[in-house]
Short mmCIF file of C-alpha atoms and ligand atoms in Angstrom, two decimals:
data_model
loop_
_atom_site.label_atom_id
_atom_site.label_comp_id
_atom_site.label_asym_id
_atom_site.label_seq_id
_atom_site.Cartn_x
_atom_site.Cartn_y
_atom_site.Cartn_z
CA UNK G 1 151.96 142.96 205.77
CA UNK G 2 150.12 140.11 207.45
CA UNK G 3 148.02 142.57 209.36
CA UNK G 4 146.82 144.35 206.21
CA UNK G 5 146.00 141.05 204.66
CA UNK G 6 144.18 139.84 207.72
CA UNK G 7 142.26 143.09 207.97
CA UNK G 8 141.07 142.70 204.40
CA UNK G 9 140.02 139.15 205.05
CA UNK G 10 138.10 140.25 208.11
CA UNK G 11 136.29 142.94 206.14
CA UNK G 12 135.41 140.42 203.45
CA UNK G 13 134.16 137.82 205.92
CA UNK G 14 132.17 140.45 207.80
CA UNK G 15 130.51 141.68 204.63
CA UNK G 16 129.59 138.11 203.71
CA UNK G 17 128.23 137.59 207.20
CA UNK G 18 126.08 140.70 206.96
CA UNK G 19 124.70 139.73 203.56
CA UNK G 20 124.07 136.16 204.69
CA UNK G 21 122.26 137.24 207.83
CA UNK G 22 120.17 139.82 206.06
CA UNK G 23 119.20 137.13 203.59
CA UNK G 24 118.31 134.38 206.06
CA UNK G 25 116.37 136.77 208.28
CA UNK G 26 114.42 138.42 205.48
CA UNK G 27 114.10 135.64 202.89
CA UNK G 28 110.29 135.60 202.89
CA UNK G 29 110.35 139.21 201.69
CA UNK G 30 111.91 138.04 198.42
CA UNK G 31 108.65 136.21 197.71
CA UNK G 32 106.17 138.44 199.48
CA UNK G 33 103.14 136.98 197.74
CA UNK G 34 103.84 133.30 198.24
CA UNK G 35 105.11 133.97 201.76
CA UNK G 36 101.95 135.79 202.91
CA UNK G 37 98.43 134.68 203.57
CA UNK G 38 96.12 135.27 200.72
CA UNK G 39 94.05 138.30 201.44
CA UNK G 40 91.92 140.59 199.37
CA UNK G 41 94.50 143.34 198.97
CA UNK G 42 97.03 140.94 197.55
CA UNK G 43 94.99 140.05 194.51
CA UNK G 44 95.43 143.64 193.37
CA UNK G 45 99.16 143.74 193.94
CA UNK G 46 99.87 140.78 191.64
CA UNK G 47 103.06 141.40 189.72
CA UNK G 48 102.46 142.59 186.19
CA UNK G 49 106.11 143.01 185.33
CA UNK G 50 106.17 141.20 181.98
CA UNK G 51 106.14 144.36 179.90
CA UNK G 52 108.87 146.09 181.90
CA UNK G 53 112.53 146.43 181.00
CA UNK G 54 115.17 144.64 183.01
CA UNK G 55 116.04 147.73 185.02
CA UNK G 56 112.42 148.48 185.79
CA UNK G 57 111.88 144.87 186.78
CA UNK G 58 114.89 144.89 189.07
CA UNK G 59 113.83 148.10 190.71
CA UNK G 60 110.30 146.74 191.08
CA UNK G 61 111.62 143.65 192.87
CA UNK G 62 113.96 145.63 195.08
CA UNK G 63 111.20 148.03 196.05
CA UNK G 64 108.82 145.14 196.72
CA UNK G 65 111.46 143.45 198.87
CA UNK G 66 112.22 146.60 200.87
CA UNK G 67 108.54 147.41 201.33
CA UNK G 68 107.92 143.94 202.64
CA UNK G 69 110.93 144.00 204.96
CA UNK G 70 109.84 147.39 206.25
CA UNK G 71 106.28 146.30 206.85
CA UNK G 72 107.48 143.43 209.04
CA UNK G 73 110.03 145.37 211.08
CA UNK G 74 109.50 146.72 214.54
CA UNK G 75 105.81 147.33 215.13
CA UNK G 76 104.52 143.84 215.76
CA UNK G 77 101.59 144.66 213.57
CA UNK G 78 101.43 141.16 212.14
CA UNK G 79 98.70 139.97 209.87
CA UNK G 80 95.68 139.97 212.09
CA UNK G 81 93.16 137.60 210.66
CA UNK G 82 90.49 139.77 209.16
CA UNK G 83 87.38 139.56 211.24
CA UNK G 84 84.66 141.80 209.96
CA UNK G 85 81.45 142.03 211.87
CA UNK G 86 79.69 138.68 211.95
CA UNK G 87 82.20 137.04 209.63
CA UNK G 88 84.60 134.34 210.78
CA UNK G 89 88.28 135.19 210.75
CA UNK G 90 90.39 133.65 208.01
CA UNK G 91 91.99 130.27 208.62
CA UNK G 92 95.77 130.51 208.50
CA UNK G 93 97.26 127.05 208.43
CA UNK G 94 101.01 126.60 208.16
CA UNK G 95 101.77 123.17 206.65
CA UNK G 96 105.27 121.76 206.98
CA UNK G 97 106.19 118.79 204.81
CA UNK G 98 108.19 115.78 205.99
CA UNK G 99 111.06 117.09 208.15
CA UNK G 100 112.45 113.52 208.50
CA UNK G 101 115.00 114.25 211.20
CA UNK G 102 117.82 111.75 211.49
CA UNK G 103 119.31 110.16 214.57
CA UNK G 104 122.70 110.07 216.15
CA UNK G 105 124.23 106.72 217.06
CA UNK G 106 127.41 105.70 218.83
CA UNK G 107 129.00 104.99 215.44
CA UNK G 108 127.92 108.27 213.82
CA UNK G 109 131.01 110.29 212.74
CA UNK G 110 131.39 113.76 214.22
CA UNK G 111 130.77 115.52 210.93
CA UNK G 112 127.40 113.80 210.49
CA UNK G 113 126.53 114.63 214.08
CA UNK G 114 127.24 118.26 213.40
CA UNK G 115 125.19 118.04 210.22
CA UNK G 116 122.22 116.62 212.09
CA UNK G 117 122.54 119.24 214.79
CA UNK G 118 122.70 122.02 212.21
CA UNK G 119 119.76 120.54 210.31
CA UNK G 120 117.56 120.72 213.41
CA UNK G 121 118.38 124.40 213.74
CA UNK G 122 117.93 125.04 210.02
CA UNK G 123 114.38 123.62 210.28
CA UNK G 124 113.89 125.57 213.48
CA UNK G 125 114.92 128.75 211.68
CA UNK G 126 112.23 128.20 209.06
CA UNK G 127 109.59 127.65 211.72
CA UNK G 128 110.68 130.67 213.75
CA UNK G 129 110.63 132.93 210.70
CA UNK G 130 107.22 131.69 209.59
CA UNK G 131 105.68 131.91 213.01
CA UNK G 132 106.90 135.43 213.60
CA UNK G 133 105.88 136.67 210.17
CA UNK G 134 102.60 134.86 209.76
CA UNK G 135 101.17 134.19 213.23
CA UNK G 136 99.40 131.05 212.00
CA UNK G 137 96.16 129.83 213.52
CA UNK G 138 97.16 126.22 212.87
CA UNK G 139 100.49 124.46 212.36
CA UNK G 140 100.45 120.99 210.82
CA UNK G 141 103.48 118.77 210.25
CA UNK G 142 102.56 116.46 207.40
CA UNK G 143 104.02 113.21 208.76
CA UNK G 144 107.50 111.67 208.50
CA UNK G 145 108.61 113.70 211.45
CA UNK G 146 111.50 111.25 211.77
CA UNK G 147 113.51 109.43 209.14
CA UNK G 148 113.01 105.84 210.28
CA UNK G 149 110.42 103.56 211.82
CA UNK G 150 113.13 101.08 212.80
CA UNK G 151 114.18 102.80 216.00
CA UNK G 152 113.76 101.92 219.66
CA UNK G 153 111.63 103.78 222.15
CA UNK G 154 114.50 105.73 223.65
CA UNK G 155 115.68 107.01 220.26
CA UNK G 156 112.07 107.84 219.37
CA UNK G 157 111.86 109.80 222.59
CA UNK G 158 115.16 111.59 222.02
CA UNK G 159 114.08 112.69 218.57
CA UNK G 160 110.78 113.90 219.96
CA UNK G 161 112.68 116.10 222.38
CA UNK G 162 114.72 117.56 219.50
CA UNK G 163 111.59 118.01 217.40
CA UNK G 164 109.81 119.76 220.23
CA UNK G 165 112.56 122.00 221.55
CA UNK G 166 114.91 122.65 218.62
CA UNK G 167 112.54 122.79 215.68
CA UNK G 168 109.34 124.01 217.26
CA UNK G 169 110.89 125.85 220.21
CA UNK G 170 108.36 124.44 222.61
CA UNK G 171 108.73 123.58 226.25
CA UNK G 172 109.75 119.91 226.51
CA UNK G 173 109.44 119.51 230.28
CA UNK G 174 106.31 117.41 229.84
CA UNK G 175 108.35 114.89 227.85
CA UNK G 176 110.79 114.48 230.74
CA UNK G 177 107.80 113.93 233.01
CA UNK G 178 106.58 111.15 230.75
CA UNK G 179 110.03 109.57 230.79
CA UNK G 180 110.02 109.67 234.57
CA UNK G 181 106.75 107.78 234.62
CA UNK G 182 107.59 105.30 231.89
CA UNK G 183 111.18 104.09 231.68
CA UNK G 184 113.41 101.02 231.78
CA UNK G 185 116.03 100.10 234.38
CA UNK G 186 118.52 102.63 233.08
CA UNK G 187 115.95 105.44 233.15
CA UNK G 188 115.39 105.58 229.38
CA UNK G 189 111.91 105.97 227.93
CA UNK G 190 109.97 102.82 227.08
CA UNK G 191 106.35 102.83 226.12
CA UNK G 192 103.86 100.62 227.91
CA UNK G 193 102.46 99.17 224.71
CA UNK G 194 100.78 96.09 226.24
CA UNK G 195 98.49 98.46 228.14
CA UNK G 196 97.78 100.33 224.92
CA UNK G 197 96.99 97.06 223.13
CA UNK G 198 94.66 95.81 225.87
CA UNK G 199 92.86 99.11 225.94
CA UNK G 200 92.41 99.21 222.17
CA UNK G 201 91.13 95.65 221.96
CA UNK G 202 88.74 96.31 224.81
CA UNK G 203 87.35 99.37 223.03
CA UNK G 204 86.99 97.55 219.73
CA UNK G 205 84.95 94.81 221.43
CA UNK G 206 82.35 97.20 222.82
CA UNK G 207 79.28 97.95 220.75
CA UNK G 208 79.22 100.73 219.73
CA UNK G 209 83.00 100.80 219.71
CA UNK G 210 84.28 103.05 222.41
CA UNK G 211 86.44 105.78 220.82
CA UNK G 212 86.64 109.53 221.17
CA UNK G 213 87.57 111.04 217.83
CA UNK G 214 85.95 114.43 217.86
CA UNK G 215 86.72 117.91 219.14
CA UNK G 216 84.98 121.18 218.59
CA UNK G 217 86.24 124.74 218.36
CA UNK G 218 89.70 123.96 219.72
CA UNK G 219 92.02 126.85 218.92
CA UNK G 220 94.97 125.55 220.92
CA UNK G 221 95.71 122.45 222.99
CA UNK G 222 97.42 124.66 225.55
CA UNK G 223 95.92 128.17 225.44
CA UNK G 224 98.18 129.44 228.22
CA UNK G 225 101.29 128.92 226.06
CA UNK G 226 100.17 128.59 222.45
CA UNK G 227 98.01 130.79 220.29
CA UNK G 228 97.82 128.21 217.50
CA UNK G 229 96.75 124.59 217.16
CA UNK G 230 99.65 122.21 216.71
CA UNK G 231 98.91 119.10 214.64
CA UNK G 232 101.29 116.17 214.22
CA UNK G 233 100.47 113.68 211.48
CA UNK G 234 101.64 110.09 211.34
CA UNK G 235 103.97 109.20 208.48
CA UNK G 236 105.28 105.87 207.32
CA UNK G 237 108.64 106.70 208.89
CA UNK G 238 107.03 107.39 212.24
CA UNK G 239 104.84 104.31 212.59
CA UNK G 240 105.58 102.17 209.51
CA UNK G 241 103.23 101.05 206.74
CA UNK G 242 100.46 98.73 207.79
CA UNK G 243 102.64 95.63 207.34
CA UNK G 244 105.10 97.10 209.85
CA UNK G 245 103.02 99.10 212.29
CA UNK G 246 102.87 97.47 215.70
CA UNK G 247 101.07 98.38 218.88
CA UNK G 248 104.41 99.66 220.09
CA UNK G 249 104.68 102.13 217.18
CA UNK G 250 101.18 103.44 217.72
CA UNK G 251 101.40 103.55 221.49
CA UNK G 252 104.50 105.74 221.54
CA UNK G 253 103.24 107.98 218.77
CA UNK G 254 100.00 108.62 220.64
CA UNK G 255 101.77 109.18 223.90
CA UNK G 256 104.19 111.77 222.51
CA UNK G 257 102.36 113.29 219.52
CA UNK G 258 98.67 112.84 220.15
CA UNK G 259 95.93 110.96 218.35
CA UNK G 260 96.42 109.69 214.81
CA UNK G 261 92.79 110.12 213.73
CA UNK G 262 90.54 112.96 214.81
CA UNK G 263 88.42 115.83 213.67
CA UNK G 264 88.01 119.35 214.98
CA UNK G 265 84.74 121.02 214.01
CA UNK G 266 84.53 124.82 214.04
CA UNK G 267 81.42 126.94 214.24
CA UNK G 268 79.19 123.95 213.67
CA UNK G 269 75.89 125.69 214.33
CA UNK G 270 76.59 128.82 212.33
CA UNK G 271 76.33 129.55 208.64
CA UNK G 272 80.09 129.14 208.23
CA UNK G 273 81.04 125.74 209.63
CA UNK G 274 84.33 124.12 208.70
CA UNK G 275 86.45 121.32 210.09
CA UNK G 276 89.88 119.79 210.12
CA UNK G 277 90.13 116.03 209.61
CA UNK G 278 93.37 114.31 210.54
CA UNK G 279 93.62 110.84 209.02
CA UNK G 280 96.22 108.14 209.54
CA UNK G 281 96.55 106.93 205.94
CA UNK G 282 99.11 104.23 206.77
CA UNK G 283 96.45 102.20 208.52
CA UNK G 284 93.73 102.00 205.88
CA UNK G 285 94.92 99.11 203.75
CA UNK G 286 96.61 95.78 204.23
CA UNK G 287 97.36 93.02 204.70
CA UNK G 288 98.28 94.57 208.03
CA UNK G 289 100.40 93.28 210.87
CA UNK G 290 97.83 94.45 213.43
CA UNK G 291 94.44 94.42 211.66
CA UNK G 292 92.90 95.96 214.79
CA UNK G 293 94.71 99.22 214.01
CA UNK G 294 93.20 99.29 210.52
CA UNK G 295 89.80 98.49 211.96
CA UNK G 296 90.10 101.50 214.22
CA UNK G 297 90.91 103.85 211.33
CA UNK G 298 87.83 102.71 209.40
CA UNK G 299 85.74 103.06 212.54
CA UNK G 300 86.98 106.65 212.66
CA UNK G 301 85.85 107.28 209.08
CA UNK G 302 82.39 105.83 209.72
CA UNK G 303 81.99 107.98 212.82
CA UNK G 304 83.10 111.02 210.88
CA UNK G 305 80.51 110.26 208.22
CA UNK G 306 77.82 109.89 210.86
CA UNK G 307 78.56 113.41 212.09
CA UNK G 308 76.57 114.64 209.07
CA UNK G 309 78.71 117.73 209.02
CA UNK G 310 77.42 120.53 206.79
CA UNK G 311 80.56 122.58 206.37
CA UNK G 312 83.82 122.70 204.48
CA UNK G 313 86.59 120.18 205.18
CA UNK G 314 90.36 120.46 205.36
CA UNK G 315 91.71 116.93 205.21
CA UNK G 316 95.25 116.40 206.48
CA UNK G 317 96.88 113.07 205.77
CA UNK G 318 100.30 111.72 204.86
CA UNK G 319 99.93 109.40 201.85
CA UNK G 320 98.43 111.00 198.71
CA UNK G 321 95.34 109.64 196.99
CA UNK G 322 95.27 107.43 193.92
CA UNK G 323 96.16 109.03 190.62
CA UNK G 324 97.31 107.88 187.21
CA UNK G 325 101.06 108.08 186.47
CA UNK G 326 102.41 111.41 185.29
CA UNK G 327 100.29 113.71 187.43
CA UNK G 328 102.82 113.91 190.27
CA UNK G 329 106.38 112.75 190.94
CA UNK G 330 105.28 109.42 192.41
CA UNK G 331 102.92 107.00 190.76
CA UNK G 332 101.04 104.19 192.41
CA UNK G 333 103.38 101.59 193.83
CA UNK G 334 102.48 98.82 196.25
CA UNK G 335 105.11 96.46 197.65
CA UNK G 336 104.50 93.40 199.78
CA UNK G 337 106.84 91.29 201.89
CA UNK G 338 107.76 88.11 200.00
CA UNK G 339 105.88 84.94 200.95
CA UNK G 340 109.17 83.37 202.03
CA UNK G 341 110.52 86.38 203.95
CA UNK G 342 113.10 84.83 206.26
CA UNK G 343 114.25 87.77 208.32
CA UNK G 344 110.86 88.45 209.90
CA UNK G 345 108.62 85.52 208.94
CA UNK G 346 105.61 87.05 210.69
CA UNK G 347 105.59 89.77 208.03
CA UNK G 348 105.28 87.44 205.04
CA UNK G 349 102.87 88.79 202.40
CA UNK G 350 102.08 91.90 204.41
CA UNK G 351 101.99 95.42 202.94
CA UNK G 352 105.56 96.70 202.84
CA UNK G 353 105.10 100.13 201.31
CA UNK G 354 102.76 102.23 199.21
CA UNK G 355 103.10 105.51 197.36
CA UNK G 356 99.40 106.26 197.06
CA UNK G 357 96.22 104.94 198.51
CA UNK G 358 94.68 102.36 196.21
CA UNK G 359 91.92 103.38 193.84
CA UNK G 360 89.35 101.59 195.94
CA UNK G 361 90.47 103.07 199.27
CA UNK G 362 90.58 106.52 197.65
CA UNK G 363 86.98 106.24 196.56
CA UNK G 364 85.76 105.00 199.91
CA UNK G 365 87.69 107.57 201.94
CA UNK G 366 86.75 110.56 199.78
CA UNK G 367 83.08 109.56 199.73
CA UNK G 368 83.03 109.25 203.50
CA UNK G 369 84.74 112.60 204.07
CA UNK G 370 83.51 114.83 201.24
CA UNK G 371 80.03 113.45 201.22
CA UNK G 372 78.24 116.78 201.80
CA UNK G 373 79.45 118.17 198.44
CA UNK G 374 80.88 121.28 200.14
CA UNK G 375 84.20 122.73 198.98
CA UNK G 376 87.28 121.48 200.71
CA UNK G 377 90.95 120.85 200.35
CA UNK G 378 93.34 117.96 200.97
CA UNK G 379 96.89 118.42 202.20
CA UNK G 380 99.27 115.47 202.03
CA UNK G 381 103.00 114.85 202.35
CA UNK G 382 105.08 111.81 201.49
CA UNK G 383 106.50 112.52 198.02
CA UNK G 384 108.81 115.44 199.02
CA UNK G 385 108.59 117.05 195.56
CA UNK G 386 105.17 118.57 196.03
CA UNK G 387 102.27 118.51 193.62
CA UNK G 388 98.76 119.84 193.02
CA UNK G 389 95.90 117.88 191.50
CA UNK G 390 92.14 118.01 191.42
CA UNK G 391 89.83 115.21 192.48
CA UNK G 392 86.64 115.31 190.47
CA UNK G 393 83.63 113.47 191.81
CA UNK G 394 81.21 111.80 189.45
CA UNK G 395 77.95 112.21 191.31
CA UNK G 396 76.31 109.10 189.81
CA UNK G 397 79.02 106.50 190.31
CA UNK G 398 80.73 108.12 193.28
CA UNK G 399 84.05 107.71 191.46
CA UNK G 400 86.82 110.25 191.91
CA UNK G 401 89.26 110.98 189.09
CA UNK G 402 92.44 112.95 189.53
CA UNK G 403 93.39 115.52 186.91
CA UNK G 404 95.73 118.49 186.53
CA UNK G 405 92.85 120.90 185.86
CA UNK G 406 89.22 120.84 186.91
CA UNK G 407 87.02 118.48 184.92
CA UNK G 408 84.08 120.70 184.07
CA UNK G 409 81.75 117.77 183.50
CA UNK G 410 81.71 116.91 187.21
CA UNK G 411 80.10 118.84 190.04
CA UNK G 412 82.48 118.57 192.96
CA UNK G 413 86.19 119.27 192.72
CA UNK G 414 88.53 118.93 195.66
CA UNK G 415 92.12 120.08 195.34
CA UNK G 416 94.83 117.84 196.72
CA UNK G 417 98.04 119.62 197.58
CA UNK G 418 101.06 117.48 198.25
CA UNK G 419 103.16 119.79 200.37
CA UNK G 420 106.77 120.08 199.27
CA UNK G 421 109.17 118.96 201.97
CA UNK G 422 110.79 121.40 204.39
CA UNK G 423 114.09 119.50 204.11
CA UNK G 424 117.11 121.47 202.85
CA UNK G 425 117.41 119.37 199.67
CA UNK G 426 113.96 120.65 198.73
CA UNK G 427 114.72 124.27 199.66
CA UNK G 428 113.14 124.43 203.09
CA UNK G 429 109.58 125.13 202.03
CA UNK G 430 106.65 126.07 204.18
CA UNK G 431 103.10 125.68 202.89
CA UNK G 432 100.52 128.40 203.55
CA UNK G 433 96.87 127.48 203.40
CA UNK G 434 94.44 130.37 203.68
CA UNK G 435 90.75 129.78 204.25
CA UNK G 436 88.43 132.68 203.58
CA UNK G 437 84.67 132.66 204.06
CA UNK G 438 83.01 134.34 201.12
CA UNK G 439 80.00 136.13 202.57
CA UNK G 440 78.37 136.44 199.16
CA UNK G 441 78.48 132.75 198.14
CA UNK G 442 78.40 131.56 201.77
CA UNK G 443 81.23 129.18 200.98
CA UNK G 444 84.75 128.78 202.26
CA UNK G 445 87.50 129.41 199.71
CA UNK G 446 90.88 127.79 200.12
CA UNK G 447 94.13 129.01 198.62
CA UNK G 448 97.62 127.67 198.96
CA UNK G 449 101.15 128.87 198.32
CA UNK G 450 104.64 127.62 199.03
CA UNK G 451 107.20 129.85 200.68
CA UNK G 452 110.70 128.66 199.71
CA UNK G 453 113.86 129.23 201.72
CA UNK G 454 117.03 127.78 200.25
CA UNK G 455 119.23 124.74 200.48
CA UNK G 456 120.72 124.21 203.95
CA UNK G 457 124.24 125.13 202.78
CA UNK G 458 123.28 128.80 202.55
CA UNK G 459 122.18 128.72 206.17
CA UNK G 460 125.35 126.87 207.15
CA UNK G 461 127.54 129.28 205.23
CA UNK G 462 125.92 132.21 207.02
CA UNK G 463 126.47 130.63 210.42
CA UNK G 464 130.13 129.85 209.64
CA UNK G 465 131.01 133.31 208.29
CA UNK G 466 129.20 134.91 211.21
CA UNK G 467 131.28 132.96 213.70
CA UNK G 468 134.49 133.61 211.73
CA UNK G 469 133.81 137.29 211.47
CA UNK G 470 133.20 137.50 215.22
CA UNK G 471 136.45 135.63 215.80
CA UNK G 472 138.50 137.71 213.36
CA UNK G 473 137.12 140.99 214.66
CA UNK G 474 138.04 140.09 218.20
CA UNK G 475 141.53 139.04 217.10
CA UNK G 476 141.94 142.42 215.37
CA UNK G 477 140.89 144.23 218.49
CA UNK G 478 143.36 142.32 220.61
CA UNK G 479 146.33 142.45 218.21
C1 NAG Y 1 118.68 109.25 224.52
O1 NAG Y 1 119.26 110.30 225.26
C2 NAG Y 1 119.77 109.92 226.52
C3 NAG Y 1 120.20 111.16 227.27
O2 NAG Y 1 120.91 112.03 226.45
C4 NAG Y 1 120.95 108.95 226.29
O3 NAG Y 1 121.48 108.53 227.52
C5 NAG Y 1 120.41 107.75 225.52
O4 NAG Y 1 121.48 106.85 225.21
C6 NAG Y 1 119.73 108.19 224.23
N1 NAG Y 1 119.11 107.04 223.61
C7 NAG Y 1 119.62 106.48 222.52
C8 NAG Y 1 118.92 105.28 221.99
O5 NAG Y 1 120.62 106.90 221.96
C1 NAG Y 2 108.35 124.52 231.03
O1 NAG Y 2 107.22 124.00 231.70
C2 NAG Y 2 107.43 123.71 233.07
C3 NAG Y 2 106.19 123.14 233.68
O2 NAG Y 2 105.44 122.47 232.76
C4 NAG Y 2 107.83 124.98 233.81
O3 NAG Y 2 108.11 124.68 235.16
C5 NAG Y 2 109.05 125.59 233.15
O4 NAG Y 2 109.36 126.81 233.76
C6 NAG Y 2 108.83 125.81 231.66
N1 NAG Y 2 110.05 126.26 231.04
C7 NAG Y 2 110.12 127.34 230.28
C8 NAG Y 2 111.45 127.66 229.69
O5 NAG Y 2 109.14 128.03 230.03
C1 NAG Y 3 102.42 117.54 218.67
O1 NAG Y 3 103.77 117.46 219.08
C2 NAG Y 3 104.23 118.56 219.84
C3 NAG Y 3 105.67 118.37 220.10
O2 NAG Y 3 105.91 117.12 220.69
C4 NAG Y 3 103.43 118.70 221.11
O3 NAG Y 3 103.84 119.84 221.81
C5 NAG Y 3 101.95 118.78 220.77
O4 NAG Y 3 101.19 118.80 221.93
C6 NAG Y 3 101.55 117.60 219.90
N1 NAG Y 3 100.16 117.71 219.51
C7 NAG Y 3 99.21 116.98 220.07
C8 NAG Y 3 97.85 117.14 219.52
O5 NAG Y 3 99.44 116.21 220.97
#
């Protein structure tokens, strides 16, 4: 009696496990268009299912799903970036919004610990799936890598190790080497921020100021191990807003994640130049706790402007640009520490948080970056919901107005895409930016899509039923 019952349960759990696993390992095939780079053939295959009956629609979707699964199985054919004679290959940039990984403290209950552990692997699953399917040329994490700027160096380090090894499945030995060089009495990582501060102030004093912001034609920071360029952006939860950001925040970010402001120019002296600009948007406005950090960001923008770059620009930054309320989930909001702030008096009146860049900073930044009137695209993070708007430049006044659709009266239109978060609550999205050089117009064309997974519970459910089914099956074998 019990055995029959148990056998049925095992069958049920095993079936659920199979369905769950098939789903989580093939989910991009359910949305083959938004989960693939934009390429010429795809424009043809757009779904025109509106006129079909329900049965025809269902069979269309099933066939599309199976075709897509089939085309990604076995033969590691991948999606080689088209590279016709003389033409540059497409840019395939995977943009991941705000992972915001949480920490584990002594007081954290075991269930939350498990949740955090699972969440790392849920995010890692998304990255693994995307990397295998898409073979991106660039991977950018849009800031807010962590969930809090109020953490010590050791916790910052520990989360970096999780970020590196669990989510992005990268070798983290180099992090241990850094910890061995730079640690406190109990061997835990501490950053040598006074050295960072001295160095920065020294460089700011020189004339011209002594900074290296530029790279050219870098396809990977570590070509022996990586065939893509990994870009980490600063977010307000990583370094704080400008009223919070200290030398310590910036020093540890730079040590573990790289520079906060830089550009990479590609194919500068060809007819198809383009570049990536990484901008630390937390340190543009104030009043700031360390005005030197803001000064450095503006120095970066002036240098960038002086490059007189003739190509297309992909701007990557965390905080979105100014827009009127109603265009996206967030509207402009600036908060300042009160003038009588008791807890940390040195922060009185400083910038506490911001949802957008101010109108003035938006104008200055966009005019410095998109000054050559070439097409480009902006990717941001921060609001979690995701959004798309157009920035229209009035050539006479140099003003930029945001709108839902292109304003035909203006000449230059740059699309800003706020990348929806990869967190489970927002369905584990990955953003796909394709850049294609149009040989007829001699311009780069940028297109974007979001590839959704599903809420983390589906992933969890699959893992649990998989373990249970393994357990039950082995019990059945033994009994
Ligand atoms: C970071 O990890 C190390 C090793 O696991 C641990 O000893 C240390 O307490 C962690 N740091 C914090 C702040 O929890
Ligand atoms: C990680 O890198 C170190 C040296 O940087 C190397 O010794 C080690 O074998 C690597 N580990 C893996 C798993 O590749
Ligand atoms: C970004 O972070 C990852 C993981 O820590 C690291 O491997 C990579 O080198 C970083 N990128 C840069 C430009 O330092």
